[in-house]
CSV table of C-alpha atoms in Angstrom, one decimal:
chain,number,residue,atom,x,y,z
A,15,UNK,CA,8.3,-44.1,-1.4
A,16,UNK,CA,5.6,-41.4,-1.2
A,17,UNK,CA,5.4,-39.4,2.0
A,18,UNK,CA,2.2,-39.6,4.0
A,19,UNK,CA,0.0,-36.5,3.8
A,20,UNK,CA,0.1,-34.3,6.9
A,21,UNK,CA,-3.0,-33.0,8.7
A,22,UNK,CA,-3.2,-29.2,9.2
A,23,UNK,CA,-4.2,-28.2,12.8
A,24,UNK,CA,-5.0,-24.6,11.9
A,25,UNK,CA,-8.2,-23.6,13.7
A,26,UNK,CA,-7.9,-26.2,16.4
A,27,UNK,CA,-8.3,-24.9,19.9
A,28,UNK,CA,-6.6,-25.9,23.2
A,29,UNK,CA,-7.1,-24.7,26.7
A,30,UNK,CA,-3.6,-24.1,28.1
A,31,UNK,CA,-1.6,-22.4,30.8
A,32,UNK,CA,0.8,-19.8,29.5
A,33,UNK,CA,4.4,-20.3,30.4
A,34,UNK,CA,7.4,-17.9,30.0
A,35,UNK,CA,7.9,-15.3,27.3
A,36,UNK,CA,10.0,-16.2,24.3
A,37,UNK,CA,11.9,-14.2,21.7
A,38,UNK,CA,9.6,-12.9,19.0
A,39,UNK,CA,6.5,-11.5,20.8
A,40,UNK,CA,4.9,-14.7,22.0
A,41,UNK,CA,4.8,-16.9,25.1
A,42,UNK,CA,5.3,-20.7,25.4
A,43,UNK,CA,2.6,-23.2,26.3
A,44,UNK,CA,2.0,-26.9,26.1
A,45,UNK,CA,-1.1,-28.9,25.3
A,46,UNK,CA,-2.2,-31.8,27.5
A,47,UNK,CA,-0.4,-34.0,25.0
A,48,UNK,CA,2.8,-32.1,25.4
A,49,UNK,CA,2.7,-30.2,22.0
A,50,UNK,CA,4.6,-26.9,22.2
A,51,UNK,CA,2.6,-23.8,21.3
A,52,UNK,CA,4.0,-20.3,20.6
A,53,UNK,CA,1.0,-18.2,21.7
A,54,UNK,CA,0.5,-14.5,20.8
A,55,UNK,CA,-1.8,-12.1,22.7
A,56,UNK,CA,-1.1,-13.9,26.0
A,57,UNK,CA,0.9,-13.2,29.1
A,58,UNK,CA,2.9,-15.5,31.4
A,59,UNK,CA,0.7,-17.2,34.0
A,60,UNK,CA,-2.6,-16.8,32.2
A,61,UNK,CA,-5.0,-19.6,31.3
A,62,UNK,CA,-6.4,-19.1,27.8
A,63,UNK,CA,-8.0,-20.8,24.9
A,64,UNK,CA,-5.4,-20.8,22.1
A,65,UNK,CA,-6.4,-21.2,18.5
A,66,UNK,CA,-3.8,-22.6,16.1
A,67,UNK,CA,-2.8,-20.3,13.3
A,68,UNK,CA,0.1,-22.3,11.8
A,69,UNK,CA,1.2,-25.9,12.1
A,70,UNK,CA,0.4,-29.5,11.4
A,71,UNK,CA,0.5,-32.9,13.1
A,72,UNK,CA,4.0,-33.9,13.9
A,73,UNK,CA,5.4,-30.4,13.8
A,74,UNK,CA,8.0,-29.4,16.4
A,75,UNK,CA,5.8,-26.5,17.5
A,76,UNK,CA,2.5,-24.8,16.6
A,77,UNK,CA,1.8,-21.1,16.4
A,78,UNK,CA,-1.4,-19.9,18.0
A,79,UNK,CA,-3.4,-16.9,19.2
A,80,UNK,CA,-5.1,-16.5,22.6
A,81,UNK,CA,-8.7,-16.0,21.6
A,82,UNK,CA,-10.3,-16.3,25.0
A,83,UNK,CA,-8.7,-15.3,28.3
A,84,UNK,CA,-9.9,-17.6,31.1
A,85,UNK,CA,-7.6,-16.4,33.9
A,86,UNK,CA,-6.0,-13.0,33.2
A,87,UNK,CA,-2.6,-11.7,34.4
A,88,UNK,CA,-2.6,-8.7,36.6
A,89,UNK,CA,-0.4,-7.1,33.9
A,90,UNK,CA,-3.2,-7.4,31.3
A,91,UNK,CA,-5.0,-4.3,30.0
A,92,UNK,CA,-7.5,-3.7,27.2
A,93,UNK,CA,-5.5,-3.1,24.0
A,94,UNK,CA,-5.8,0.6,23.4
A,95,UNK,CA,-5.6,0.2,19.6
A,96,UNK,CA,-8.8,-0.9,17.8
A,97,UNK,CA,-6.8,-2.8,15.2
A,98,UNK,CA,-4.8,-4.9,17.6
A,99,UNK,CA,-5.7,-8.5,18.5
A,100,UNK,CA,-5.8,-12.0,17.1
A,101,UNK,CA,-5.9,-12.0,13.3
A,102,UNK,CA,-5.5,-8.2,13.2
A,103,UNK,CA,-2.6,-5.8,12.7
A,104,UNK,CA,0.8,-7.6,13.3
A,105,UNK,CA,2.8,-4.5,14.2
A,106,UNK,CA,2.4,-4.4,18.0
A,107,UNK,CA,3.0,-7.5,20.1
A,108,UNK,CA,2.3,-6.2,23.6
A,109,UNK,CA,-0.7,-3.9,23.3
A,110,UNK,CA,-2.5,-6.0,25.9
A,111,UNK,CA,0.3,-5.5,28.5
A,112,UNK,CA,0.9,-2.6,30.9
A,113,UNK,CA,4.0,-0.5,29.8
A,114,UNK,CA,6.1,-1.7,32.8
A,115,UNK,CA,5.1,-5.3,32.1
A,116,UNK,CA,6.2,-4.9,28.4
A,117,UNK,CA,9.7,-3.8,29.6
A,118,UNK,CA,9.9,-6.7,32.0
A,119,UNK,CA,9.0,-9.1,29.3
A,120,UNK,CA,11.8,-7.7,27.1
A,121,UNK,CA,14.2,-8.0,30.0
A,122,UNK,CA,13.2,-11.6,30.5
A,123,UNK,CA,13.9,-12.4,26.8
A,124,UNK,CA,17.3,-10.6,26.8
A,125,UNK,CA,18.3,-12.4,30.0
A,126,UNK,CA,17.3,-15.8,28.6
A,127,UNK,CA,19.2,-15.2,25.3
A,128,UNK,CA,22.3,-14.1,27.2
A,129,UNK,CA,22.2,-17.2,29.3
A,130,UNK,CA,21.5,-19.6,26.5
A,131,UNK,CA,23.7,-18.2,23.7
A,132,UNK,CA,26.5,-16.4,25.5
A,133,UNK,CA,26.6,-18.3,28.8
A,134,UNK,CA,26.3,-15.0,30.7
A,135,UNK,CA,24.2,-13.9,33.6
A,136,UNK,CA,23.0,-10.3,33.8
A,137,UNK,CA,25.7,-9.6,36.4
A,138,UNK,CA,28.4,-11.1,34.3
A,139,UNK,CA,27.3,-8.8,31.4
A,140,UNK,CA,27.3,-5.7,33.6
A,141,UNK,CA,23.6,-5.3,33.2
A,142,UNK,CA,21.2,-4.3,35.9
A,143,UNK,CA,18.4,-6.3,34.4
A,144,UNK,CA,16.2,-3.4,33.4
A,145,UNK,CA,15.0,-2.1,30.0
A,146,UNK,CA,14.8,1.7,30.2
A,147,UNK,CA,12.1,3.7,28.4
A,148,UNK,CA,13.1,6.6,26.2
A,149,UNK,CA,12.6,10.1,27.5
A,150,UNK,CA,8.9,11.0,27.5
A,151,UNK,CA,7.7,7.4,26.9
A,152,UNK,CA,7.0,6.5,30.6
A,153,UNK,CA,3.2,6.8,30.3
A,154,UNK,CA,0.3,5.4,32.4
A,155,UNK,CA,-1.3,2.1,31.2
A,156,UNK,CA,-3.7,2.8,28.3
A,157,UNK,CA,-1.7,5.7,27.0
A,158,UNK,CA,0.4,5.1,23.9
A,159,UNK,CA,3.6,6.9,23.0
A,160,UNK,CA,3.5,8.3,19.5
A,161,UNK,CA,7.1,7.3,18.5
A,162,UNK,CA,7.2,5.8,15.1
A,163,UNK,CA,8.7,8.5,12.7
A,164,UNK,CA,8.8,6.0,9.8
A,165,UNK,CA,5.7,3.9,8.9
A,166,UNK,CA,5.5,1.6,5.9
A,167,UNK,CA,1.9,1.1,4.9
A,168,UNK,CA,0.8,-1.8,2.8
A,169,UNK,CA,-1.8,-1.2,0.1
A,170,UNK,CA,-4.7,-3.7,-0.6
A,171,UNK,CA,-6.2,-4.5,-4.0
A,172,UNK,CA,-8.7,-1.6,-3.7
A,173,UNK,CA,-5.9,0.9,-3.0
A,174,UNK,CA,-6.5,1.4,0.7
A,175,UNK,CA,-3.6,1.8,3.0
A,176,UNK,CA,-3.1,-0.4,6.1
A,177,UNK,CA,-0.7,-2.6,7.9
A,178,UNK,CA,0.2,-6.3,7.4
A,179,UNK,CA,-1.3,-8.9,9.7
A,180,UNK,CA,1.1,-11.1,11.6
A,181,UNK,CA,3.1,-13.4,9.4
A,182,UNK,CA,0.7,-12.6,6.5
A,183,UNK,CA,0.5,-10.7,3.3
A,184,UNK,CA,-3.1,-9.7,4.1
A,185,UNK,CA,-3.6,-6.0,4.8
A,186,UNK,CA,-5.5,-4.8,7.9
A,187,UNK,CA,-7.2,-1.5,6.8
A,188,UNK,CA,-6.7,1.2,9.4
A,189,UNK,CA,-7.8,4.8,9.8
A,190,UNK,CA,-4.9,5.7,12.0
A,191,UNK,CA,-1.8,4.1,13.7
A,192,UNK,CA,-1.6,4.9,17.4
A,193,UNK,CA,2.2,4.6,17.6
A,194,UNK,CA,2.8,6.8,14.5
A,195,UNK,CA,4.5,10.1,15.3
A,196,UNK,CA,2.4,13.3,14.8
A,197,UNK,CA,4.5,14.2,11.8
A,198,UNK,CA,3.5,10.9,10.1
A,199,UNK,CA,-0.2,11.1,11.2
A,200,UNK,CA,-0.6,14.6,9.8
A,201,UNK,CA,0.2,13.4,6.3
A,202,UNK,CA,-3.2,11.5,6.3
A,203,UNK,CA,-1.9,8.5,4.3
A,204,UNK,CA,-4.9,6.4,5.5
A,205,UNK,CA,-7.4,8.8,4.0
A,206,UNK,CA,-6.1,8.6,0.5
A,207,UNK,CA,-6.4,5.9,-2.2
A,208,UNK,CA,-3.2,4.4,-3.6
A,209,UNK,CA,-4.4,2.4,-6.6
A,210,UNK,CA,-1.6,0.5,-8.2
A,211,UNK,CA,0.8,0.9,-5.3
A,212,UNK,CA,2.4,-2.0,-3.3
A,213,UNK,CA,3.4,0.1,-0.4
A,214,UNK,CA,3.5,3.7,0.9
A,215,UNK,CA,6.2,4.7,3.4
A,216,UNK,CA,5.7,7.9,5.4
A,217,UNK,CA,8.7,9.7,7.0
A,218,UNK,CA,8.7,12.5,9.5
A,219,UNK,CA,12.2,13.7,10.3
A,220,UNK,CA,13.4,14.5,13.8
A,221,UNK,CA,14.7,18.0,14.4
A,222,UNK,CA,13.4,19.4,11.1
A,223,UNK,CA,10.0,19.8,9.4
A,224,UNK,CA,11.0,17.5,6.5
A,225,UNK,CA,8.4,15.0,5.4
A,226,UNK,CA,8.7,12.4,2.8
A,227,UNK,CA,6.5,9.8,1.1
A,228,UNK,CA,8.1,6.9,-0.8
A,229,UNK,CA,5.8,5.0,-3.2
A,230,UNK,CA,6.5,1.4,-4.4
A,231,UNK,CA,4.2,0.5,-7.3
A,232,UNK,CA,2.9,-3.0,-8.1
A,233,UNK,CA,4.3,-4.3,-11.4
A,234,UNK,CA,2.8,-2.1,-14.1
A,235,UNK,CA,1.4,0.3,-11.5
A,236,UNK,CA,1.4,4.0,-12.4
A,237,UNK,CA,2.2,6.9,-10.1
A,238,UNK,CA,-1.1,8.3,-8.7
A,239,UNK,CA,-1.8,12.0,-8.4
A,240,UNK,CA,-0.4,12.8,-5.0
A,241,UNK,CA,-2.3,15.5,-3.0
A,242,UNK,CA,-1.5,15.0,0.7
A,243,UNK,CA,-2.6,17.1,3.7
A,244,UNK,CA,0.9,18.7,4.2
A,245,UNK,CA,3.7,19.8,1.8
A,246,UNK,CA,5.9,16.7,1.3
A,247,UNK,CA,8.6,15.4,-1.0
A,248,UNK,CA,7.4,12.3,-3.0
A,249,UNK,CA,9.7,9.6,-4.3
A,250,UNK,CA,9.0,6.6,-6.5
A,251,UNK,CA,10.9,3.3,-6.1
A,252,UNK,CA,11.6,1.5,-9.4
A,253,UNK,CA,10.6,-2.1,-8.6
A,254,UNK,CA,13.0,-3.6,-11.2
A,255,UNK,CA,16.2,-1.6,-10.7
A,256,UNK,CA,15.6,-0.6,-7.1
A,257,UNK,CA,16.3,3.0,-8.0
A,258,UNK,CA,14.5,5.9,-6.3
A,259,UNK,CA,13.1,8.6,-8.6
A,260,UNK,CA,12.1,12.0,-7.3
A,261,UNK,CA,8.7,13.3,-8.3
A,262,UNK,CA,8.9,16.6,-6.3
A,263,UNK,CA,10.7,17.9,-3.2
A,264,UNK,CA,14.0,17.0,-1.8
A,265,UNK,CA,15.4,13.5,-2.3
A,266,UNK,CA,16.3,13.3,1.4
A,267,UNK,CA,15.2,14.3,4.9
A,268,UNK,CA,17.3,16.1,7.5
A,269,UNK,CA,17.6,14.3,10.8
A,270,UNK,CA,19.0,16.0,13.9
A,271,UNK,CA,21.1,14.1,16.5
A,272,UNK,CA,24.2,14.7,18.7
A,273,UNK,CA,24.1,18.4,17.8
A,274,UNK,CA,24.5,17.7,14.1
A,275,UNK,CA,22.2,17.6,11.1
A,276,UNK,CA,22.4,14.4,9.0
A,277,UNK,CA,21.1,14.0,5.5
A,278,UNK,CA,19.3,10.7,5.0
A,279,UNK,CA,18.4,9.8,1.4
A,280,UNK,CA,15.2,8.2,0.3
A,281,UNK,CA,15.0,4.7,1.7
A,282,UNK,CA,18.1,5.2,3.9
A,283,UNK,CA,18.3,3.9,7.5
A,284,UNK,CA,17.7,6.1,10.5
A,285,UNK,CA,16.5,5.2,13.9
A,286,UNK,CA,12.7,5.2,14.0
A,287,UNK,CA,12.1,6.6,17.6
A,288,UNK,CA,12.7,10.3,17.7
A,289,UNK,CA,14.9,9.9,20.9
A,290,UNK,CA,16.8,6.8,19.7
A,291,UNK,CA,19.7,8.4,17.9
A,292,UNK,CA,20.7,10.7,20.8
A,293,UNK,CA,20.0,7.9,23.3
A,294,UNK,CA,22.3,5.5,21.5
A,295,UNK,CA,25.1,8.0,20.8
A,296,UNK,CA,25.1,8.9,24.5
A,297,UNK,CA,25.3,5.3,25.6
A,298,UNK,CA,28.1,4.5,23.1
A,299,UNK,CA,30.2,7.5,23.9
A,300,UNK,CA,29.8,7.0,27.7
A,301,UNK,CA,30.9,3.4,27.3
A,302,UNK,CA,33.9,4.1,25.0
A,303,UNK,CA,35.2,7.3,26.6
A,304,UNK,CA,37.0,8.4,23.4
A,305,UNK,CA,40.4,10.1,23.9
A,306,UNK,CA,41.9,12.8,21.7
A,307,UNK,CA,44.0,11.4,18.9
A,308,UNK,CA,42.7,7.9,18.9
A,309,UNK,CA,41.9,5.7,15.9
A,310,UNK,CA,38.3,4.3,15.6
A,311,UNK,CA,36.3,2.1,13.3
A,312,UNK,CA,32.5,2.6,12.7
A,313,UNK,CA,31.2,-0.6,11.1
A,314,UNK,CA,27.9,-0.8,9.3
A,315,UNK,CA,28.0,3.0,9.7
A,316,UNK,CA,24.9,4.0,7.8
A,317,UNK,CA,24.8,7.7,7.2
A,318,UNK,CA,27.6,8.4,9.7
A,319,UNK,CA,25.8,8.9,13.1
A,320,UNK,CA,28.5,7.3,15.2
A,321,UNK,CA,31.4,8.2,12.9
A,322,UNK,CA,30.5,11.9,13.4
A,323,UNK,CA,30.1,11.5,17.1
A,324,UNK,CA,33.5,9.8,17.3
A,325,UNK,CA,35.3,12.3,15.1
A,326,UNK,CA,33.9,15.2,17.1
A,327,UNK,CA,35.4,13.7,20.3
A,328,UNK,CA,38.7,12.4,18.9
A,329,UNK,CA,39.8,15.9,17.8
A,330,UNK,CA,42.0,17.0,14.9
A,331,UNK,CA,44.6,14.2,15.4
A,332,UNK,CA,42.1,11.4,15.7
A,333,UNK,CA,40.9,9.4,12.8
A,334,UNK,CA,37.7,7.4,11.9
A,335,UNK,CA,37.1,4.8,9.2
A,336,UNK,CA,33.5,4.0,8.4
A,337,UNK,CA,32.4,1.0,6.4
A,338,UNK,CA,28.9,0.7,4.9
A,339,UNK,CA,27.5,-1.5,2.2
A,340,UNK,CA,24.7,0.8,0.9
A,341,UNK,CA,25.7,3.1,-1.9
A,342,UNK,CA,23.2,5.8,-1.1
A,343,UNK,CA,24.1,5.7,2.6
A,344,UNK,CA,27.8,6.1,1.8
A,345,UNK,CA,27.0,9.1,-0.3
A,346,UNK,CA,25.1,10.6,2.6
A,347,UNK,CA,27.8,9.7,5.1
A,348,UNK,CA,30.4,11.4,3.1
A,349,UNK,CA,28.2,14.5,2.8
A,350,UNK,CA,27.4,14.5,6.5
A,351,UNK,CA,31.1,14.1,7.5
A,352,UNK,CA,32.7,16.4,4.9
A,353,UNK,CA,33.9,18.8,7.6
A,354,UNK,CA,36.0,16.1,9.2
A,355,UNK,CA,39.1,15.7,7.1
A,356,UNK,CA,40.3,12.6,9.1
A,357,UNK,CA,37.2,10.6,8.5
A,358,UNK,CA,37.0,8.2,5.6
A,359,UNK,CA,34.0,6.2,4.5
A,360,UNK,CA,34.4,3.0,2.4
A,361,UNK,CA,31.6,1.2,0.6
A,362,UNK,CA,31.2,-2.6,0.8
A,363,UNK,CA,30.5,-5.4,3.2
A,364,UNK,CA,32.5,-5.2,6.4
A,365,UNK,CA,33.9,-8.8,6.0
A,366,UNK,CA,35.2,-7.9,2.6
A,367,UNK,CA,36.4,-4.3,3.0
A,368,UNK,CA,38.0,-4.5,6.5
A,369,UNK,CA,40.7,-7.1,5.5
A,370,UNK,CA,41.7,-5.0,2.5
A,371,UNK,CA,42.4,-1.9,4.5
A,372,UNK,CA,45.5,-3.4,6.0
A,373,UNK,CA,44.5,-2.1,9.5
A,374,UNK,CA,46.1,-4.3,12.2
A,375,UNK,CA,45.3,-2.2,15.3
A,376,UNK,CA,42.8,0.3,16.4
A,377,UNK,CA,41.8,2.0,19.7
A,378,UNK,CA,38.0,1.9,19.5
A,379,UNK,CA,35.3,0.1,17.5
A,380,UNK,CA,31.6,0.7,17.0
A,381,UNK,CA,29.5,-1.8,15.2
A,382,UNK,CA,25.8,-1.6,14.6
A,383,UNK,CA,25.2,-4.7,12.4
A,384,UNK,CA,21.9,-5.8,10.8
A,385,UNK,CA,19.5,-8.0,12.6
A,386,UNK,CA,21.4,-11.2,11.8
A,387,UNK,CA,24.4,-9.9,13.7
A,388,UNK,CA,28.1,-9.7,12.8
A,389,UNK,CA,29.0,-13.4,12.8
A,390,UNK,CA,31.9,-15.5,14.1
A,391,UNK,CA,34.4,-14.6,11.4
A,392,UNK,CA,33.9,-10.9,11.6
A,393,UNK,CA,34.0,-10.9,15.4
A,394,UNK,CA,37.3,-12.9,15.3
A,395,UNK,CA,38.8,-10.3,13.0
A,396,UNK,CA,37.7,-7.4,15.1
A,397,UNK,CA,39.1,-9.1,18.3
A,398,UNK,CA,42.5,-9.4,16.5
A,399,UNK,CA,42.6,-5.6,16.2
A,400,UNK,CA,43.1,-5.3,20.0
A,401,UNK,CA,40.8,-2.3,20.5
A,402,UNK,CA,40.8,-1.1,24.1
A,403,UNK,CA,37.0,-0.9,23.9
A,404,UNK,CA,34.3,-2.0,21.5
A,405,UNK,CA,30.7,-0.7,21.4
A,406,UNK,CA,28.1,-3.2,20.0
A,407,UNK,CA,24.7,-1.7,19.1
A,408,UNK,CA,22.1,-4.4,18.6
A,409,UNK,CA,18.4,-4.6,17.7
A,410,UNK,CA,18.1,-8.4,18.2
A,411,UNK,CA,18.9,-10.0,21.5
A,412,UNK,CA,19.6,-13.4,20.0
A,413,UNK,CA,22.1,-12.1,17.5
A,414,UNK,CA,23.7,-9.9,20.2
A,415,UNK,CA,24.1,-12.9,22.6
A,416,UNK,CA,25.6,-15.1,19.9
A,417,UNK,CA,28.2,-12.4,18.9
A,418,UNK,CA,29.0,-11.8,22.6
A,419,UNK,CA,29.7,-15.5,22.9
A,420,UNK,CA,32.1,-15.2,19.9
A,421,UNK,CA,33.8,-12.2,21.5
A,422,UNK,CA,34.2,-14.2,24.7
A,423,UNK,CA,36.0,-17.0,22.7
A,424,UNK,CA,38.3,-14.3,21.2
A,425,UNK,CA,39.4,-12.8,24.5
A,426,UNK,CA,36.9,-10.0,25.1
A,427,UNK,CA,34.5,-9.6,28.1
A,428,UNK,CA,31.4,-7.5,28.4
A,429,UNK,CA,32.1,-4.6,30.6
A,430,UNK,CA,28.6,-3.1,30.5
A,431,UNK,CA,25.3,-3.7,28.8
A,432,UNK,CA,22.3,-1.3,28.6
A,433,UNK,CA,18.9,-2.0,27.2
A,434,UNK,CA,16.5,0.6,25.9
A,435,UNK,CA,12.7,0.3,25.0
A,436,UNK,CA,12.9,2.2,21.8
A,437,UNK,CA,10.0,0.3,20.2
A,438,UNK,CA,7.1,0.5,22.7
A,439,UNK,CA,4.2,-2.0,22.2
A,440,UNK,CA,6.4,-4.3,20.1
A,441,UNK,CA,8.8,-7.1,21.2
A,442,UNK,CA,11.8,-5.3,19.9
A,443,UNK,CA,14.5,-3.9,22.2
A,444,UNK,CA,17.7,-2.0,21.5
A,445,UNK,CA,20.9,-2.8,23.4
A,446,UNK,CA,24.4,-1.3,23.7
A,447,UNK,CA,27.1,-3.6,24.9
A,448,UNK,CA,30.6,-2.3,25.8
A,449,UNK,CA,33.4,-4.8,25.6
A,450,UNK,CA,37.1,-4.8,26.6
A,451,UNK,CA,39.9,-7.2,26.6
A,452,UNK,CA,39.6,-9.9,29.3
A,453,UNK,CA,42.2,-10.0,31.9
A,454,UNK,CA,44.8,-12.7,31.4
A,455,UNK,CA,43.7,-15.9,33.1
A,456,UNK,CA,40.1,-14.8,33.5
């Protein structure tokens, strides 16, 4: 039997009252008929005209943009970026909200995810309910912190650099990005043509003058003549093999955090906000309170930021095992931690490598998993190691809450949780949760 054709509702407009914020940079509303809308560019309590951007009749929900504001929230401001708004650049979700309101929205999302997925109130999670701005980011409404030290520009068919529109491959041409760090802006990526390129990533390291541009060509694309406004190393990504080829300059940048310099190879992960690495290391170490001579794990360890911080505090008799799946990151981590003889870095997925180590007990664990989280099986294994404290670093509230629920099932409780606004203007929030074994009978 042939399925009946569905009718697209894209372009339809509804006058709605905006409800609570939801995870993902939008708010929830309902039409007069009860249809759920996920509405961007709106704020709770507003009355708006919402235009559907995705969805069809019979869908569980529709996506929409607020195209006219009928009754505005007191937290609304004019978006400072000329490229923000319905149908424009998708990089910033909350340009239209005051800075304090942005943090309250993120706190509301985190609290809702904790309640729904982990069964925890803020008080039970040891959280004061606030999202804290990074040092220097607490600015008046209308002023934008220039925090993004790594910007990946998309390139359109004519070779112009821009940023992707929300949930789209279309490129919004820009002449500058307001949240880009000065070291990125000074490269002038938007002023140059990038014919044949799929994307251009610009990196401005923190704590050094290192600058890097990584070019990803379209199939058959040839490397353009690169003449940027500042001296910079240029890399080319092989789209078939995924290899990175140096054109000129260093194949890495030097990032500074926790009093140490870290080599980060082309395409390697490093926190984007210039204050993020130090902020997170401080939160993790204050939560774990490492003791001399202890044994620690650093899982999803990247280039060794937390492993180095642990090794420095555990002393000559302490030991750290780091596990990381990325080959280049492992090479960098081993280089960065070469002066710590009791640090070992293993390459592979955590769920595969950790069981092979034969480790049955540790004192401390740090895990900073990808956006999807660690998952039930990995959490269960970690809980079996009986660490006295575990630090969980998370960039996604839903994944964090799910994994905290799994830890709860495995006998651990959340001692403390802190939330940091390391991605201003966006819906993203970074969290550090400190866990410890639950008291018997609790």
